[in-house]
mmCIF file of C-alpha atoms in Angstrom:
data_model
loop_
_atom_site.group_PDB
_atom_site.id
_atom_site.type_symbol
_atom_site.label_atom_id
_atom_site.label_comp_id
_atom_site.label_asym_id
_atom_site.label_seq_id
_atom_site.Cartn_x
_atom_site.Cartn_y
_atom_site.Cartn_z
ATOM 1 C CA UNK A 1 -25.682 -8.249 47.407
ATOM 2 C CA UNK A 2 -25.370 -7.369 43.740
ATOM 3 C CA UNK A 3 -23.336 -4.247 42.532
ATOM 4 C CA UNK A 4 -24.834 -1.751 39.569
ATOM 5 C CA UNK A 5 -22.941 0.461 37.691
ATOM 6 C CA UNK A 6 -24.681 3.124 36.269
ATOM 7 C CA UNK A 7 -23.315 5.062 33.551
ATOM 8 C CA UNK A 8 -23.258 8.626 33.333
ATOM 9 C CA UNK A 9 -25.369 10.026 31.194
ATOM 10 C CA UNK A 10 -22.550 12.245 29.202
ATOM 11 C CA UNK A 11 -20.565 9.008 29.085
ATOM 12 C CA UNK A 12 -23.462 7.190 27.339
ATOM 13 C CA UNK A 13 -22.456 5.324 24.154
ATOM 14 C CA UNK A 14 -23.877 6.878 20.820
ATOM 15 C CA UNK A 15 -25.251 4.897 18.223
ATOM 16 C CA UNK A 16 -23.315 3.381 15.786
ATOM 17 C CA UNK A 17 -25.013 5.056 13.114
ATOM 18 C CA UNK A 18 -24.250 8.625 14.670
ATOM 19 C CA UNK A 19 -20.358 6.815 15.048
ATOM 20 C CA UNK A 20 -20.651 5.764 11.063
ATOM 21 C CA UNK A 21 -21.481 9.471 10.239
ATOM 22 C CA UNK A 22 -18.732 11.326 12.108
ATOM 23 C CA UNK A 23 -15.994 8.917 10.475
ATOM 24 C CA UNK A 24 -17.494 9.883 7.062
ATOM 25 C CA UNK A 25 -17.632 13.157 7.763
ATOM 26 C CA UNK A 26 -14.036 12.785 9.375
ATOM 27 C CA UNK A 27 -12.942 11.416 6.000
ATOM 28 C CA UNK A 28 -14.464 13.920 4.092
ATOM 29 C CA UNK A 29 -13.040 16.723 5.751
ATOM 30 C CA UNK A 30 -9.738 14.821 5.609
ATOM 31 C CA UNK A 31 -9.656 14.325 1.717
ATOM 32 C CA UNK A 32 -10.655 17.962 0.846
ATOM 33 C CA UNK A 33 -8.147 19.191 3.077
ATOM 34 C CA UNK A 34 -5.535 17.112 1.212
ATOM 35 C CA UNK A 35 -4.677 19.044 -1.789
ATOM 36 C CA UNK A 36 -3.944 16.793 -5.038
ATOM 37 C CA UNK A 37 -0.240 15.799 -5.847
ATOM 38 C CA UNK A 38 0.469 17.224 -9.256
ATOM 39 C CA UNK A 39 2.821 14.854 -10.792
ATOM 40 C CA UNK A 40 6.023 16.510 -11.927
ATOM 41 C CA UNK A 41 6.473 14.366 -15.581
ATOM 42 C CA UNK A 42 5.013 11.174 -14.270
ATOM 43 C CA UNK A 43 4.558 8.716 -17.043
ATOM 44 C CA UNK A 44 1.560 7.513 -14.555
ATOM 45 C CA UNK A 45 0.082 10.501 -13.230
ATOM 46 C CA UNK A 46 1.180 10.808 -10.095
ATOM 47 C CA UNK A 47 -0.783 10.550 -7.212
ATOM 48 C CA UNK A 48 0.334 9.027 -4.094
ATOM 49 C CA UNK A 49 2.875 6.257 -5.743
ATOM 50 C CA UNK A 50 4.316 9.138 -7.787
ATOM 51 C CA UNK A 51 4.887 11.491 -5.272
ATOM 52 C CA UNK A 52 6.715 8.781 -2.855
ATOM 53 C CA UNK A 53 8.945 7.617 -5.709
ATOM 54 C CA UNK A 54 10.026 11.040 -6.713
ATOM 55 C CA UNK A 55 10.536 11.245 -2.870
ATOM 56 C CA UNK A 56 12.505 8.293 -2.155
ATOM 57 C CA UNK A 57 14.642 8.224 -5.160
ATOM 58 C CA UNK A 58 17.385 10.811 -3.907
ATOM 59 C CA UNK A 59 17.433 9.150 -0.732
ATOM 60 C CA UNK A 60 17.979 5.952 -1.366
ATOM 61 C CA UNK A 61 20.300 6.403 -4.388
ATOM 62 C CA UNK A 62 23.676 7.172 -2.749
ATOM 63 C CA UNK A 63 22.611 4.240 -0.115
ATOM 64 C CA UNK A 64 22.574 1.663 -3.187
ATOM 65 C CA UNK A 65 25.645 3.053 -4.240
ATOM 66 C CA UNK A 66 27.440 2.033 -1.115
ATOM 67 C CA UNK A 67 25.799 -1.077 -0.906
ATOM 68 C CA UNK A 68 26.612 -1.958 -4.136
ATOM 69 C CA UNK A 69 30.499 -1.217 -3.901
ATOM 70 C CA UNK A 70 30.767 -3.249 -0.508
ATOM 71 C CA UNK A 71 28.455 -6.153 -2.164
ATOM 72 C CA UNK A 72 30.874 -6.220 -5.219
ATOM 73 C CA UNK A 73 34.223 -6.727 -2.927
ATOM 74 C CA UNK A 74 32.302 -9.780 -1.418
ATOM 75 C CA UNK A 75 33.624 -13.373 -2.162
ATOM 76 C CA UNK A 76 31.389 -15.919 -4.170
ATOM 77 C CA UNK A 77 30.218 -17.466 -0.833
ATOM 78 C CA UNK A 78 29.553 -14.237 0.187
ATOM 79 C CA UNK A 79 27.291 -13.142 -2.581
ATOM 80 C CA UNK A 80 25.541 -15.991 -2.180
ATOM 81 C CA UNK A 81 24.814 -15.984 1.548
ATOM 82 C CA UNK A 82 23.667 -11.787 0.922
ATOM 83 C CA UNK A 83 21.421 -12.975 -1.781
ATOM 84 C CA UNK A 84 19.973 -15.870 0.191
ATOM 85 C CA UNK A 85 19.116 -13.036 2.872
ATOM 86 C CA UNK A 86 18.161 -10.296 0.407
ATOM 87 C CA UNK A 87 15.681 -13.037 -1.205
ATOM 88 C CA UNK A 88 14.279 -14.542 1.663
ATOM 89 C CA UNK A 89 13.811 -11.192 2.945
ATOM 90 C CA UNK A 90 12.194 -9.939 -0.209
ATOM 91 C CA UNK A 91 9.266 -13.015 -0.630
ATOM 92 C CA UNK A 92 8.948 -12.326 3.231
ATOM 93 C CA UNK A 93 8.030 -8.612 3.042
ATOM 94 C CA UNK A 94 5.876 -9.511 -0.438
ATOM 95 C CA UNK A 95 3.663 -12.476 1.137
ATOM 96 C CA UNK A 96 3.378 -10.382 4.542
ATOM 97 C CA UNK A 97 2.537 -7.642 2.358
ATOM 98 C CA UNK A 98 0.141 -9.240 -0.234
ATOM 99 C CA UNK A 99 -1.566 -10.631 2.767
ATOM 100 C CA UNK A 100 -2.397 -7.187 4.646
ATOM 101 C CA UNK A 101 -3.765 -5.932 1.827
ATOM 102 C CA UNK A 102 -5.856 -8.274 0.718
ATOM 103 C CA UNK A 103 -7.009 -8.574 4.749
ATOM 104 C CA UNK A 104 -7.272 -4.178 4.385
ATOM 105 C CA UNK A 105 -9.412 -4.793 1.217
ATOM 106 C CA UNK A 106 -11.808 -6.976 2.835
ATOM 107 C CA UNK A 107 -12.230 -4.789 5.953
ATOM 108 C CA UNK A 108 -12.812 -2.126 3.629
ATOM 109 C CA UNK A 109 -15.510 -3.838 1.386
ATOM 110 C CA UNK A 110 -17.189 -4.677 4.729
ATOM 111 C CA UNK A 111 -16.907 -1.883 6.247
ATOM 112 C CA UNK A 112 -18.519 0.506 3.676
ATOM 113 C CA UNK A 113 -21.154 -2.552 2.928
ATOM 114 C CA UNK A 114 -21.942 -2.436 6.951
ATOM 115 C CA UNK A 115 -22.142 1.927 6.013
ATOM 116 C CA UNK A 116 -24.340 0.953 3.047
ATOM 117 C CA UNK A 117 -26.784 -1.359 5.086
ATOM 118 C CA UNK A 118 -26.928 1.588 7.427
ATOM 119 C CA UNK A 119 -28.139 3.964 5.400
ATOM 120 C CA UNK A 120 -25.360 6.351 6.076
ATOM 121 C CA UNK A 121 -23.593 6.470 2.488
ATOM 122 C CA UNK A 122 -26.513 7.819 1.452
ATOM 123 C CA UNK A 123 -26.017 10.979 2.658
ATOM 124 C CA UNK A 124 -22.518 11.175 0.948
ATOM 125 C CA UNK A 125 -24.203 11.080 -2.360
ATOM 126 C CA UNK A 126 -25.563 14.823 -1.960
ATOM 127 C CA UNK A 127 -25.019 17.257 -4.573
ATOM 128 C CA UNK A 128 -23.259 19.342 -2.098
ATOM 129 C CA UNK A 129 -20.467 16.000 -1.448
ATOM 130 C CA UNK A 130 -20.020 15.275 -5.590
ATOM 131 C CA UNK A 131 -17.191 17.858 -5.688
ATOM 132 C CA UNK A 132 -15.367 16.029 -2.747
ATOM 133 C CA UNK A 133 -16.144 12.427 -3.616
ATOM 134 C CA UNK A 134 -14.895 13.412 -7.732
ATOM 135 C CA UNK A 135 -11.483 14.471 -6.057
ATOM 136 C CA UNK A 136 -11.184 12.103 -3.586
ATOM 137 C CA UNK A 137 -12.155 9.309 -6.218
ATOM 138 C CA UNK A 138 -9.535 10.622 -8.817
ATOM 139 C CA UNK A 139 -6.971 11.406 -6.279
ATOM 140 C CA UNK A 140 -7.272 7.330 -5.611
ATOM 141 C CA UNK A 141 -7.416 6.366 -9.227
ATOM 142 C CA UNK A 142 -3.938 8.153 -9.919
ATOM 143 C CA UNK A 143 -2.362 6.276 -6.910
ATOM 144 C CA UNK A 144 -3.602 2.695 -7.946
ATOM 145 C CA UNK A 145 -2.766 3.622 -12.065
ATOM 146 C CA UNK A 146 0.632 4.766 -10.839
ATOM 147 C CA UNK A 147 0.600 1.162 -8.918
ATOM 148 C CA UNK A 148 -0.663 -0.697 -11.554
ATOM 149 C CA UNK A 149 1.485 0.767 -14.273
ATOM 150 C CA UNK A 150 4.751 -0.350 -12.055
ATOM 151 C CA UNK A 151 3.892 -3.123 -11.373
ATOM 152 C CA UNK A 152 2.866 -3.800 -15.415
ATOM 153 C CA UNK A 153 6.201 -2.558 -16.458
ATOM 154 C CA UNK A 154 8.548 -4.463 -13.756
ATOM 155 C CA UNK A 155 6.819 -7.765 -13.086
ATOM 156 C CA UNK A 156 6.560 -7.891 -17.036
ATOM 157 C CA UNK A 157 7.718 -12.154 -17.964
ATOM 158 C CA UNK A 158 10.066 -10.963 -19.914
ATOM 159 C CA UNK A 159 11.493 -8.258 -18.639
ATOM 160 C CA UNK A 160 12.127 -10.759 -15.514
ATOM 161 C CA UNK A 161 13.307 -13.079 -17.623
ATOM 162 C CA UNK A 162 16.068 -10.464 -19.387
ATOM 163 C CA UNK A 163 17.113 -9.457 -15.813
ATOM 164 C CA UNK A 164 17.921 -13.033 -14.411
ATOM 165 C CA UNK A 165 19.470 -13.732 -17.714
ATOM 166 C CA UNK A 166 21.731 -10.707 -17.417
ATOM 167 C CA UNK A 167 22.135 -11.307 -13.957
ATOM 168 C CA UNK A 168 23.321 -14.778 -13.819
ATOM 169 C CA UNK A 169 25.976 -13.568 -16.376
ATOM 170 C CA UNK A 170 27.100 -10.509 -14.029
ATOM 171 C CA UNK A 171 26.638 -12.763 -10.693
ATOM 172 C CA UNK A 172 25.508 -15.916 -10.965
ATOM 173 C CA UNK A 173 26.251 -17.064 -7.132
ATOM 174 C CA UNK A 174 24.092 -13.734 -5.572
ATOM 175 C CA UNK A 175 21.377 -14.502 -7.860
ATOM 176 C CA UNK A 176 21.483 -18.623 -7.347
ATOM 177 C CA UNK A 177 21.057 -17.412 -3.732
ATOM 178 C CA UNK A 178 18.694 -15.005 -4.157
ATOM 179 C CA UNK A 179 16.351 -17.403 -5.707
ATOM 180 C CA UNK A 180 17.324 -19.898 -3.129
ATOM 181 C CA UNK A 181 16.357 -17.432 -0.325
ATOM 182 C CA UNK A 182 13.200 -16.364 -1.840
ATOM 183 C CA UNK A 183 12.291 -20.082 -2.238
ATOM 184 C CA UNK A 184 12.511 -20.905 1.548
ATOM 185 C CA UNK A 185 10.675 -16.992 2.353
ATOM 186 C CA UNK A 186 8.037 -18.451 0.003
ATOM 187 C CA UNK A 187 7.903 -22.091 1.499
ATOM 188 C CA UNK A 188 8.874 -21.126 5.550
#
């Protein structure tokens, strides 16, 4: 005795290609309903990056501040053992991070290679889609410049090298174990 299943026919799976072209069409309608950040005197831009940073930046200000003053009243031991923590926490979050995106890259690059093979991006390079795909494509550009330009200006060698300088002159047992902790993050 062998059991069937038969599907229903309104429960019948549709074709990935038909799948591929409601997702684009998904993430059109999604990027022209998104309205482009206008950066407010962003040396970058703006874009995404801009717009969180001018976000965050009265948020987390006064939580620095407090941090700061209870950090300061610490003992040398205890600067040390908070910048262990604060490093080893820091190369965590930048490895785990690094790693995601290069894994969201790659999905990405396959993905829209699997819509290519398909057939399906073909239809995104109508006339009628240009206007969409231009502000979707700049809207993109500003976030990554924004990115890029941050990332330019604080991971510069010698900027990094001025700020351990003037840090191991202000606090040379936090930033000892801040290195210390970002070591192990890194090797762990």
């Amino acid at each position: 005795m062998y059991l069937t299943f038969h599907a229903h026919p309104m429960m019948a799976v549709s074709s990935p290609r038909r799948f591929a072209r409601q997702l684009l069409l998904l993430t059109f309608i999604l990027s022209s309903l998104l309205s482009p950040i206008v950066a407010r005197d962003c040396p970058h831009g703006g874009g995404l990056w801009g717009s969180v940073k001018d976000s965050v930046e009265p948020i987390a200000r006064p939580v620095l501040d407090s941090v700061g003053s209870k950090y300061n009243g610490l003992s040398d031991k205890g600067r040390f053992l908070a910048g262990a923590c604060a490093g080893f926490g820091a190369s965590r979050l930048a490895v785990r991070t690094t790693l995601k995106t290069a894994k969201t890259v790659g999905a990405a690059y396959i993905a829209f290679e699997a819509l290519e093979y398909a057939g399906i991006l073909k239809d995104a390079r109508l006339e009628k889609h240009q206007k969409s795909l231009a502000q979707a494509r700049d809207y993109v550009l500003r976030t990554v410049d924004g990115i890029r330009h941050d990332l330019r200006t604080q991971l510069n060698p010698e900027k990094i090298s001025s700020r351990v300088k003037r840090s191991m002159e202000r606090d040379k047992s936090g930033t000892v174990g801040f290195g210390t902790g970002a070591f192990l993050g890194f090797i762990l």
